Short mmCIF file of C-alpha atoms in Angstrom, two decimals:
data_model
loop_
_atom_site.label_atom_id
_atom_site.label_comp_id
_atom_site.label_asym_id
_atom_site.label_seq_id
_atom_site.Cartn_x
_atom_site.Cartn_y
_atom_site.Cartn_z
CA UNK A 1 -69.58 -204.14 14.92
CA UNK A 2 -71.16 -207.63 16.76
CA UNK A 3 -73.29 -207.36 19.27
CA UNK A 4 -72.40 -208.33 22.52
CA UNK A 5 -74.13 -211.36 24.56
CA UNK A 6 -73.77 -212.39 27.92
CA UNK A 7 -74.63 -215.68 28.98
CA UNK A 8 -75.95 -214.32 32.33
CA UNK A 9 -77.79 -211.42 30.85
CA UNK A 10 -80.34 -210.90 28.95
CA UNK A 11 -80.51 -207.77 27.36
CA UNK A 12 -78.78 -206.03 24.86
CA UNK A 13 -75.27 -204.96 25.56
CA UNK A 14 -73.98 -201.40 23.58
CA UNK A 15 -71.26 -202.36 21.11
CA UNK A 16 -67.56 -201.64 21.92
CA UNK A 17 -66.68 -197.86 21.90
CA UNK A 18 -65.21 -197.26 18.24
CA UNK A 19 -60.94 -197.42 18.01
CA UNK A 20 -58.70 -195.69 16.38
CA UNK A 21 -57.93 -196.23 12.29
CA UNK A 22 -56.21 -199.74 13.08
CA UNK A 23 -53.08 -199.61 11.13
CA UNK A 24 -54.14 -203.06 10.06
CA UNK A 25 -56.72 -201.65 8.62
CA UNK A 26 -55.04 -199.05 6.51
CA UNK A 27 -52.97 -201.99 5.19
CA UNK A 28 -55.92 -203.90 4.14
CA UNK A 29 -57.59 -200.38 2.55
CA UNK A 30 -54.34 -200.33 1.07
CA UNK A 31 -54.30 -203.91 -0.59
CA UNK A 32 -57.80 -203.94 -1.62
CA UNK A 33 -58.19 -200.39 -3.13
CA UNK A 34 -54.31 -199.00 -3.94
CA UNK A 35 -54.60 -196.42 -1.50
CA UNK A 36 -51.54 -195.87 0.18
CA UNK A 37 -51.78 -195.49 3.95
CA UNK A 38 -50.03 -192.03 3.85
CA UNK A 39 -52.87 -191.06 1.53
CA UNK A 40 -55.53 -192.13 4.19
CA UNK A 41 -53.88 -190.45 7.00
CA UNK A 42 -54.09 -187.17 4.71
CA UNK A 43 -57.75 -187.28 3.83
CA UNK A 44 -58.55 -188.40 7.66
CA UNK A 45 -56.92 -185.51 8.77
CA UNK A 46 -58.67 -183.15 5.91
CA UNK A 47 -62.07 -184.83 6.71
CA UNK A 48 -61.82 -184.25 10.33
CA UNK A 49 -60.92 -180.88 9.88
CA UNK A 50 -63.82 -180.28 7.48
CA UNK A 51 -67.63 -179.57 7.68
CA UNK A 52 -68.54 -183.51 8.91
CA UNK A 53 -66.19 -184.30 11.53
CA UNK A 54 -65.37 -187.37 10.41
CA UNK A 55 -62.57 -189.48 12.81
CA UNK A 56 -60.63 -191.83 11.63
CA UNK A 57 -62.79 -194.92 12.51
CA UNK A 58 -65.86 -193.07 10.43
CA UNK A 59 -63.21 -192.60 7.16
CA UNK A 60 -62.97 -196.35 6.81
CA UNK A 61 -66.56 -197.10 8.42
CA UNK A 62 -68.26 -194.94 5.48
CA UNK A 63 -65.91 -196.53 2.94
CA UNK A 64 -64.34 -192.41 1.82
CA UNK A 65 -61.27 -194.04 0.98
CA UNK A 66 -62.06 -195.42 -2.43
CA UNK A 67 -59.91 -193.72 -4.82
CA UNK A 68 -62.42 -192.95 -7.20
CA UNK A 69 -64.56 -190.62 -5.10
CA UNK A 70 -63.38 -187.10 -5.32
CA UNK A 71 -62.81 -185.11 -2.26
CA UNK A 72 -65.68 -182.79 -2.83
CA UNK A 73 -67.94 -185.60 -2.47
CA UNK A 74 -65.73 -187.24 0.56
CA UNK A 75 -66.48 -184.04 2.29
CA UNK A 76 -70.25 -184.31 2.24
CA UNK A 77 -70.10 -187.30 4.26
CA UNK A 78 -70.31 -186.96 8.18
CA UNK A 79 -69.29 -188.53 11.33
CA UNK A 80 -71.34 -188.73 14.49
CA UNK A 81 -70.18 -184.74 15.67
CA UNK A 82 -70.73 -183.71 12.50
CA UNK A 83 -74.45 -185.24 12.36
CA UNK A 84 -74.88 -184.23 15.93
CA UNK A 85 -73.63 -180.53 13.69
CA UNK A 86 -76.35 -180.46 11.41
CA UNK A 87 -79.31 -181.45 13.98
CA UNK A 88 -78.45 -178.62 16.33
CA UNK A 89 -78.15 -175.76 13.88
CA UNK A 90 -81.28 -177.34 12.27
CA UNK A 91 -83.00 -177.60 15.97
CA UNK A 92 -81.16 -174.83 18.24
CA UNK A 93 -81.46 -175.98 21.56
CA UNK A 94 -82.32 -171.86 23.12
CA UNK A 95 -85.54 -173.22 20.40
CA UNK A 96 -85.95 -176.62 21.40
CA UNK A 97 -86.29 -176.61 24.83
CA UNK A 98 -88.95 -179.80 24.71
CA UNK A 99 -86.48 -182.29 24.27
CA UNK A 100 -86.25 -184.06 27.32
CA UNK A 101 -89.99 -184.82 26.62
CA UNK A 102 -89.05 -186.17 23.26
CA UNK A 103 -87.22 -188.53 24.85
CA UNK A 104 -89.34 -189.51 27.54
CA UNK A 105 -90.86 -192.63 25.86
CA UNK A 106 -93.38 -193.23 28.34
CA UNK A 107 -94.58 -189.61 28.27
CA UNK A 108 -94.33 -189.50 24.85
CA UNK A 109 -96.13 -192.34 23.56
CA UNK A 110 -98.63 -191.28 26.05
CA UNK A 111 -99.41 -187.90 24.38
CA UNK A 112 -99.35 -189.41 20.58
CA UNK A 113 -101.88 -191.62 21.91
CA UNK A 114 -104.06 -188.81 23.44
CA UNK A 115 -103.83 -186.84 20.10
CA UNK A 116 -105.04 -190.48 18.37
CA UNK A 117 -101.60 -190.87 16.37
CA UNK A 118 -100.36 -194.40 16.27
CA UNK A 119 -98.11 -195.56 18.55
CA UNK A 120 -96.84 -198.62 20.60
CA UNK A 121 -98.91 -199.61 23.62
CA UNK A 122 -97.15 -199.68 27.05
CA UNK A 123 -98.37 -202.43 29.37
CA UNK A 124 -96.32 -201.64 32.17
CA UNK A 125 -93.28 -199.48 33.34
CA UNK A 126 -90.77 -200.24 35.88
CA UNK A 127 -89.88 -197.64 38.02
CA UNK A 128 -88.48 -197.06 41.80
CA UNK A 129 -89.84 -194.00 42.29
CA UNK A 130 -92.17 -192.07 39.09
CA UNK A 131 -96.49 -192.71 38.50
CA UNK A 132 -97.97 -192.89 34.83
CA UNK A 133 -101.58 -192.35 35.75
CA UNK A 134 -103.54 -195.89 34.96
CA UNK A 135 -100.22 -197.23 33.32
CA UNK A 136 -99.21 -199.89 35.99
CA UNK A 137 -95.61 -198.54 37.79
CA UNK A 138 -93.09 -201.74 38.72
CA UNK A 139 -91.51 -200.60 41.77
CA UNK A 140 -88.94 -203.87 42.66
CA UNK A 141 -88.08 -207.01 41.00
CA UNK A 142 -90.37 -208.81 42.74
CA UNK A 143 -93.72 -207.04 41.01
CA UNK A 144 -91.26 -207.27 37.99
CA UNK A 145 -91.51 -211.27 37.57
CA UNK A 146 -95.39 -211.13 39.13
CA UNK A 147 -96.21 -208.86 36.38
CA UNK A 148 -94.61 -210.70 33.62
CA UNK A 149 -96.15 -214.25 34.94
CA UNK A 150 -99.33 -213.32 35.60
CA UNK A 151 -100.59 -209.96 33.53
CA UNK A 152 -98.06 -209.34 30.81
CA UNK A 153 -99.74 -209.92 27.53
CA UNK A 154 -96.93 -211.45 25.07
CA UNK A 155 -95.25 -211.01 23.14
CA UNK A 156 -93.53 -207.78 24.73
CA UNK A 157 -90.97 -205.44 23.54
CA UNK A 158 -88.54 -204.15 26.87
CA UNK A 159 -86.22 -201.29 26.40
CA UNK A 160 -84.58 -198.18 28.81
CA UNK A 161 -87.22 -195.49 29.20
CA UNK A 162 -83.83 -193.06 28.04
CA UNK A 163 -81.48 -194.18 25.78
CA UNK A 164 -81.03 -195.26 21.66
CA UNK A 165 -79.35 -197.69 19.53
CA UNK A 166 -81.41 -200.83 20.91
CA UNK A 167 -79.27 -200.87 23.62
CA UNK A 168 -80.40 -202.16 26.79
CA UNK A 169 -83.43 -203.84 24.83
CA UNK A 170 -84.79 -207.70 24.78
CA UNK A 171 -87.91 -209.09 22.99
CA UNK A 172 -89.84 -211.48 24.79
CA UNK A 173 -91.68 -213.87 22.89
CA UNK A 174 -93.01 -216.19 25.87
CA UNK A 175 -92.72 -217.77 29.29
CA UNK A 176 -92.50 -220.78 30.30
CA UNK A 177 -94.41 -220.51 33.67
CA UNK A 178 -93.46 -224.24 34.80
CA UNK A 179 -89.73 -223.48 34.20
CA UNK A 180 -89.58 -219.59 35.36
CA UNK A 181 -88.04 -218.99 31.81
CA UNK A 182 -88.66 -216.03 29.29
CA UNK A 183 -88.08 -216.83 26.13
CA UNK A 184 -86.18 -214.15 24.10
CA UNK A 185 -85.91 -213.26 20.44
CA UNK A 186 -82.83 -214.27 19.41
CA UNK A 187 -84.05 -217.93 20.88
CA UNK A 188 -82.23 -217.97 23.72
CA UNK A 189 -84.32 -218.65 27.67
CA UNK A 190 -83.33 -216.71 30.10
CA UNK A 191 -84.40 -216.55 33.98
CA UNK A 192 -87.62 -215.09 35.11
CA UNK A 193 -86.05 -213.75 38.46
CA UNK A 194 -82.94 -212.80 36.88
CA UNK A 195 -84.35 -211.02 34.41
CA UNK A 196 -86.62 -208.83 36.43
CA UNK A 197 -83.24 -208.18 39.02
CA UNK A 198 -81.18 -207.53 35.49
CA UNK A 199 -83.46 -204.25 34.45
CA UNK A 200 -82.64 -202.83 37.90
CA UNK A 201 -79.58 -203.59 38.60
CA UNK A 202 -78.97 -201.91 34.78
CA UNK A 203 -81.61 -199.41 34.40
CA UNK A 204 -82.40 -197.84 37.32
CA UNK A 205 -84.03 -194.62 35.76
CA UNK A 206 -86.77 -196.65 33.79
CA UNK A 207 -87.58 -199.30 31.98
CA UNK A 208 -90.59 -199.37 29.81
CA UNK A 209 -92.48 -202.96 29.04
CA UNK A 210 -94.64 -202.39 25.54
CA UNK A 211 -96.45 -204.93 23.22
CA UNK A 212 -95.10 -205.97 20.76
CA UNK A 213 -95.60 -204.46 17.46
CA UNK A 214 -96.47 -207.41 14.54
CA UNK A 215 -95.49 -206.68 11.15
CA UNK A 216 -97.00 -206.15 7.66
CA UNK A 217 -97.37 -209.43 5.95
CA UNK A 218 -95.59 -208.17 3.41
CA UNK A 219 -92.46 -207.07 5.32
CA UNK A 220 -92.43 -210.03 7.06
CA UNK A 221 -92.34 -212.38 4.16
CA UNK A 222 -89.60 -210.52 3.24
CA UNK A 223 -87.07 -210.03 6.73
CA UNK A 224 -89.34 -212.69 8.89
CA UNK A 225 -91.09 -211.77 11.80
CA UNK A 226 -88.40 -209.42 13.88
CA UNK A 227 -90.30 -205.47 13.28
CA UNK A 228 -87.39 -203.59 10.95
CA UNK A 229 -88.87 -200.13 11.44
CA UNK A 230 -88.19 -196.76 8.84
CA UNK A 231 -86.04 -194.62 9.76
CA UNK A 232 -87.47 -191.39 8.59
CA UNK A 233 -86.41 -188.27 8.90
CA UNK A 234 -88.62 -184.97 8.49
CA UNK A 235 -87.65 -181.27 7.93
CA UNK A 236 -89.46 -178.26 8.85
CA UNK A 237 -89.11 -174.93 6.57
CA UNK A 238 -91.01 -171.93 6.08
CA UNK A 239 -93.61 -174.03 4.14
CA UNK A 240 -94.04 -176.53 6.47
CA UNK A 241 -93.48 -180.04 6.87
CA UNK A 242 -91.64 -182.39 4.75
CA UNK A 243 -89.82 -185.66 4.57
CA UNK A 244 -85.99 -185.72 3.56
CA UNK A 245 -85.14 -189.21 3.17
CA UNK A 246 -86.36 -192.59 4.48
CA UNK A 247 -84.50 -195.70 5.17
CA UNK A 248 -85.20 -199.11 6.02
CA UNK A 249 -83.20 -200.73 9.21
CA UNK A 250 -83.38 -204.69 7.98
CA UNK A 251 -82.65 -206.58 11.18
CA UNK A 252 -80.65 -209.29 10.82
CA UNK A 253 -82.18 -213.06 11.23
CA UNK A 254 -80.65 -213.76 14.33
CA UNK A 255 -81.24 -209.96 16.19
CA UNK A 256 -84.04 -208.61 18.37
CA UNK A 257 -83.86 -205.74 16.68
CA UNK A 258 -82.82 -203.13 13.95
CA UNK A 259 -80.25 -201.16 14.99
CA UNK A 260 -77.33 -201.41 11.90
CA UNK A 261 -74.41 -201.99 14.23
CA UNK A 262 -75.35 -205.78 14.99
CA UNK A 263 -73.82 -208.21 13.44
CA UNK A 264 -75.73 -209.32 9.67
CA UNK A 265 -78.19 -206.28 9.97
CA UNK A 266 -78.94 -204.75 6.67
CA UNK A 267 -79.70 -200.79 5.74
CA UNK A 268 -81.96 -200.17 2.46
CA UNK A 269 -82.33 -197.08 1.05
CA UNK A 270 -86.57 -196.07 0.06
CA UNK A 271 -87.40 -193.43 -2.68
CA UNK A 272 -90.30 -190.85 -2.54
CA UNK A 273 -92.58 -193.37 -3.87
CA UNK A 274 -91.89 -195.34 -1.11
CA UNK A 275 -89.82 -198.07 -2.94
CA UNK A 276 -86.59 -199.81 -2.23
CA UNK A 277 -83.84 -199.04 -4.31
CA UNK A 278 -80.67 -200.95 -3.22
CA UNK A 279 -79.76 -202.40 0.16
CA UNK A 280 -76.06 -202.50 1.66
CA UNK A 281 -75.22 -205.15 4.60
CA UNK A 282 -72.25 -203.98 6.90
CA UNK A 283 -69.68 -201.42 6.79
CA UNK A 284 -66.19 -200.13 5.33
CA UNK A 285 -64.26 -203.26 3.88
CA UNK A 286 -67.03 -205.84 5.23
CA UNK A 287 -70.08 -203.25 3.49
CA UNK A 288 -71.47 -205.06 0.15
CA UNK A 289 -74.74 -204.38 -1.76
CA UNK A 290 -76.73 -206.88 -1.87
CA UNK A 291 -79.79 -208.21 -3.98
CA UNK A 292 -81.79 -210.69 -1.84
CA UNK A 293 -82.44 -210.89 1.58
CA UNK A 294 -80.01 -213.90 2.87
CA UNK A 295 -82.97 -215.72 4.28
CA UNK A 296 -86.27 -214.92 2.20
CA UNK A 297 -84.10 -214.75 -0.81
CA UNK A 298 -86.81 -211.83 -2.22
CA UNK A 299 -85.17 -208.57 -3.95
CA UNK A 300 -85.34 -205.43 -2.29
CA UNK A 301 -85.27 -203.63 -5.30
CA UNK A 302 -88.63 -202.51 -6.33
CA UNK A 303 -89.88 -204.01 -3.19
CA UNK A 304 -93.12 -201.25 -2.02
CA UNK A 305 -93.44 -200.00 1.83
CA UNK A 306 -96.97 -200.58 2.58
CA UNK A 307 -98.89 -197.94 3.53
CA UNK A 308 -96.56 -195.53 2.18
CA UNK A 309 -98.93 -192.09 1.97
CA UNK A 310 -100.02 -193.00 5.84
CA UNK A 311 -96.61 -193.16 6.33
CA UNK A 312 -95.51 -189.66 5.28
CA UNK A 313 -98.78 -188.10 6.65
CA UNK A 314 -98.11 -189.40 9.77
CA UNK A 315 -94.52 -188.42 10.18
CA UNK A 316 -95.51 -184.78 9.22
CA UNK A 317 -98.16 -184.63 11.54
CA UNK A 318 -96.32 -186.12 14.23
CA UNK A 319 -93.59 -183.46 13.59
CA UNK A 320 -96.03 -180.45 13.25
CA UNK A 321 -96.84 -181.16 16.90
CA UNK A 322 -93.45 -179.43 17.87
CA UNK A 323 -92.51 -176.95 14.87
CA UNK A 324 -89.97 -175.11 16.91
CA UNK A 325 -87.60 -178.25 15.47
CA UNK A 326 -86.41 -178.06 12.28
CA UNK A 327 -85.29 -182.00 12.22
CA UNK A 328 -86.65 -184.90 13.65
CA UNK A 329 -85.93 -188.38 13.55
CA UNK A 330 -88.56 -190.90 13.62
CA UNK A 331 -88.60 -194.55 13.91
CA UNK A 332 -91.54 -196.08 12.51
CA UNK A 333 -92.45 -199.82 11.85
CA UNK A 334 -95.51 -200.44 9.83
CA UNK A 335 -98.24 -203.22 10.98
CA UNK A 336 -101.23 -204.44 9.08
CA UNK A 337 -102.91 -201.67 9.64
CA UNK A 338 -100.85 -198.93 8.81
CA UNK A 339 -97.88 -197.52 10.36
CA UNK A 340 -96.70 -197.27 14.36
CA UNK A 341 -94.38 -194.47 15.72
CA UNK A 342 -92.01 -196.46 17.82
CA UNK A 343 -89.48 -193.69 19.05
CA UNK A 344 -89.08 -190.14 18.00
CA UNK A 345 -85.06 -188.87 17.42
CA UNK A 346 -84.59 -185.11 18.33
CA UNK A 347 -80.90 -186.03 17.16
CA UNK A 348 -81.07 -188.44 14.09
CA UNK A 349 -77.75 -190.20 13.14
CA UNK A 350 -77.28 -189.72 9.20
CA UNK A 351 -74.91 -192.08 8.96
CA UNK A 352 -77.61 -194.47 8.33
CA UNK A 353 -78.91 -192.78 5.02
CA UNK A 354 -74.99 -192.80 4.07
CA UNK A 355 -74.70 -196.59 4.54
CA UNK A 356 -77.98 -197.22 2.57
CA UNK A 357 -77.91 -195.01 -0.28
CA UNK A 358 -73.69 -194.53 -0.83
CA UNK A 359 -73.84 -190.77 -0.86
CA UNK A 360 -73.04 -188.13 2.11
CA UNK A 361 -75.65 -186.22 3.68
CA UNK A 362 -74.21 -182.62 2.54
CA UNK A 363 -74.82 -183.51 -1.05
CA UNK A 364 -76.08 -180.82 -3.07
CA UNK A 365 -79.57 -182.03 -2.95
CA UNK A 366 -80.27 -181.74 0.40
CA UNK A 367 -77.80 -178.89 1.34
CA UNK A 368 -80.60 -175.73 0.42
CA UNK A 369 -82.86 -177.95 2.19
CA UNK A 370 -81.02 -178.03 5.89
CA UNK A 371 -80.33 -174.74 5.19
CA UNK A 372 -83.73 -173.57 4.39
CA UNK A 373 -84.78 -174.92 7.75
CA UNK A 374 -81.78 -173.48 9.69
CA UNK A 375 -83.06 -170.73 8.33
CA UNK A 376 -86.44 -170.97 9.77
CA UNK A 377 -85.34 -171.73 12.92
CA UNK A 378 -83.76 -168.46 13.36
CA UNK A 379 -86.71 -167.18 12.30
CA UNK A 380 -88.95 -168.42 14.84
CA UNK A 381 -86.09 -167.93 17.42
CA UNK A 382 -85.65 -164.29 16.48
CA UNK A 383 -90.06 -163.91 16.91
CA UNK A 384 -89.71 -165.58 20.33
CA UNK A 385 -87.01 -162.88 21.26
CA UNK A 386 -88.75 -160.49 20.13
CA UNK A 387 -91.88 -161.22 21.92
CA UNK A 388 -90.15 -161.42 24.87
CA UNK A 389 -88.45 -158.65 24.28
CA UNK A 390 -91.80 -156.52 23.98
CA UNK A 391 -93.27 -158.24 26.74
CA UNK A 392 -90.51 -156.73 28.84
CA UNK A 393 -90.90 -153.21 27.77
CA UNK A 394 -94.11 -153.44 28.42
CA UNK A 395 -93.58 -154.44 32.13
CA UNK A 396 -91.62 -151.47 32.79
CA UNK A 397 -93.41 -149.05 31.51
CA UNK A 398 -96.31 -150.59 34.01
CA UNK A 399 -94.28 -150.45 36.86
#
């Protein structure tokens, strides 16, 4: 997918909505890999019907067509219904009744730093109508573009207070007072005034202004200054805590951001030692693995996540603060000090870990995992019936 740009606007557009298996596309699949298209309208049809959902955009998106992969393996990949599958039987929502919280990023952040886990720092929040105690509330454009010329403490990070995918986001690297510009990113200026009428006009619910978050030397020497969090994602089981798999958005050299579906981002798939093993760079027919980043021209392979036991410790703490989930998403950049929680997932999209590491999330690796902490959920949701249960009795025999 590209990302969209607007001359007039300044923050990030969503991509396109996803269409249909192109017939195009088929022919190209076709060309390229000697599957016929009648054989990829079968196995979309199969693969939708099966455990991961998958339409027919997601067949050629994950790159299931190849006619070497058997269809056992084809089926362990999943689409976006068929993640969204996994995370609710994982996390029922009669369980997980926090979630709104979760994804409250002002409230959020708020309580990881009042529990002293790390997390981004929120300068200021523009809102219409809500309070955040000492955390200054924008309430019009107008204390918008006072704020950002004459407190705002640069560079910032501005996204949605709801919302995922990067959409809606800008980073701001500067003003120019003299000029009324913000500069952005991607390198582009963009008006002061317009900027601060943009978020409203767009965002009415919330928008959250946070400092920027600068990167470990050592990431940044290898994907330059623009944060490329983890994507990590935890499971909880009747032992406890513990991490499934961990990728590494790459964002690309032109982007604001990390989210895959821009145009030249990159996906890179980390071990348990915290080391990169390969890294892949788009999807279906455009997807290719590749060595070096395009710009820094160092090897991922090998390449170490600093920090890495901080890392894990702090993702399992993070999710021990609400066990009643049995996945969690978190996405976590890593500064010279250790890492940062940016934004915490209560519905992780897998498709990530399929793009980095070539395999499908219902491999037979992880598949006792999920279950063993569907199975805990139940658990815990059958104890809080119980309890309630009791508690009820109880009230009637009082009365």
């Amino acid at each position: 997918m590209n990302m969209q740009t607007h001359p007039q606007k300044a923050l990030l557009a969503a991509p396109p909505n996803p269409a249909p298996a192109a017939s195009q596309t088929m022919i190209e699949v076709a060309r390229k890999h000697g599957v016929s298209p009648v054989r990829q309208m079968r196995e979309m049809w199969t693969l939708k019907r099966g455990p991961g959902k998958l339409e027919g955009h997601e067949y050629h998106a994950t790159g299931v067509y190849v006619p070497d992969m058997a269809m056992d393996d084809k089926k362990t990949y999943v689409g976006r219904i068929g993640s969204y599958n996994i995370n609710v039987r994982l996390s029922p929502p009669k369980l997980t009744e926090t979630r709104a919280f979760l994804r409250d990023k002002v409230m959020y952040t708020a309580l990881l730093t009042q529990l002293s886990l790390p997390t981004t720092t929120t300068q200021a929040v523009v809102s219409a109508r809500r309070v955040f105690g000492a955390i200054p509330a924008l309430r019009n454009p107008d204390a918008v573009a006072q704020f950002l010329q004459n407190e705002a403490v640069y560079p910032i990070f501005a996204k949605p207070c709801e919302g995922a995918g990067s959409v809606g986001s800008a980073l701001i690297t500067g003003l120019d007072r003299g000029a009324g510009l913000l500069h952005l990113g991607n390198g582009r200026d963009v008006g002061l005034d317009s900027f601060a009428h943009e978020i409203f006009h767009d965002y009415p619910e919330g928008f959250i202004l946070q400092s920027a978050i600068r990167q470990h030397p050592d990431m940044a020497a290898m994907t330059g200054d623009a944060v490329g969090t983890l994507r990590i994602v935890t499971l909880r089981d009747a032992h406890g805590v513990s991490m499934l798999y961990t990728v590494w958005k790459v964002p690309s050299p032109k982007a604001m951001s990390d989210n895959f579906w821009q145009a030249g981002s990159m996906v890179a798939e980390v071990d348990d030692t915290g080391r990169v093993v390969r890294c892949n760079k788009g999807s279906g027919l455009s997807a290719e693995w590749i060595d070096m980043h395009p710009v820094s021209q160092r090897p991922f392979a090998g390449f170490q996540i600093p920090h890495w036991d901080q890392v894990q410790h702090v993702a399992q703490q993070a999710h021990m603060m609400f066990p009643e989930f049995g996945i969690v998403g978190w996405d976590m950049a890593v500064g010279p000090q250790g890492p940062v929680i940016v934004e915490c997932n209560d519905n992780p999209f897998h498709t990530l870990y399929q793009l980095a590491t070539g395999r499908g999330i219902l491999n037979t690796d992880f598949t006792p995992k999920l279950d063993a902490a569907a199975a805990e959920s139940q658990a815990i949701l059958r104890g809080k019936v119980a309890i309630f249960q009791a508690r009820e009795k109880a009230k009637k025999r009082k009365a």
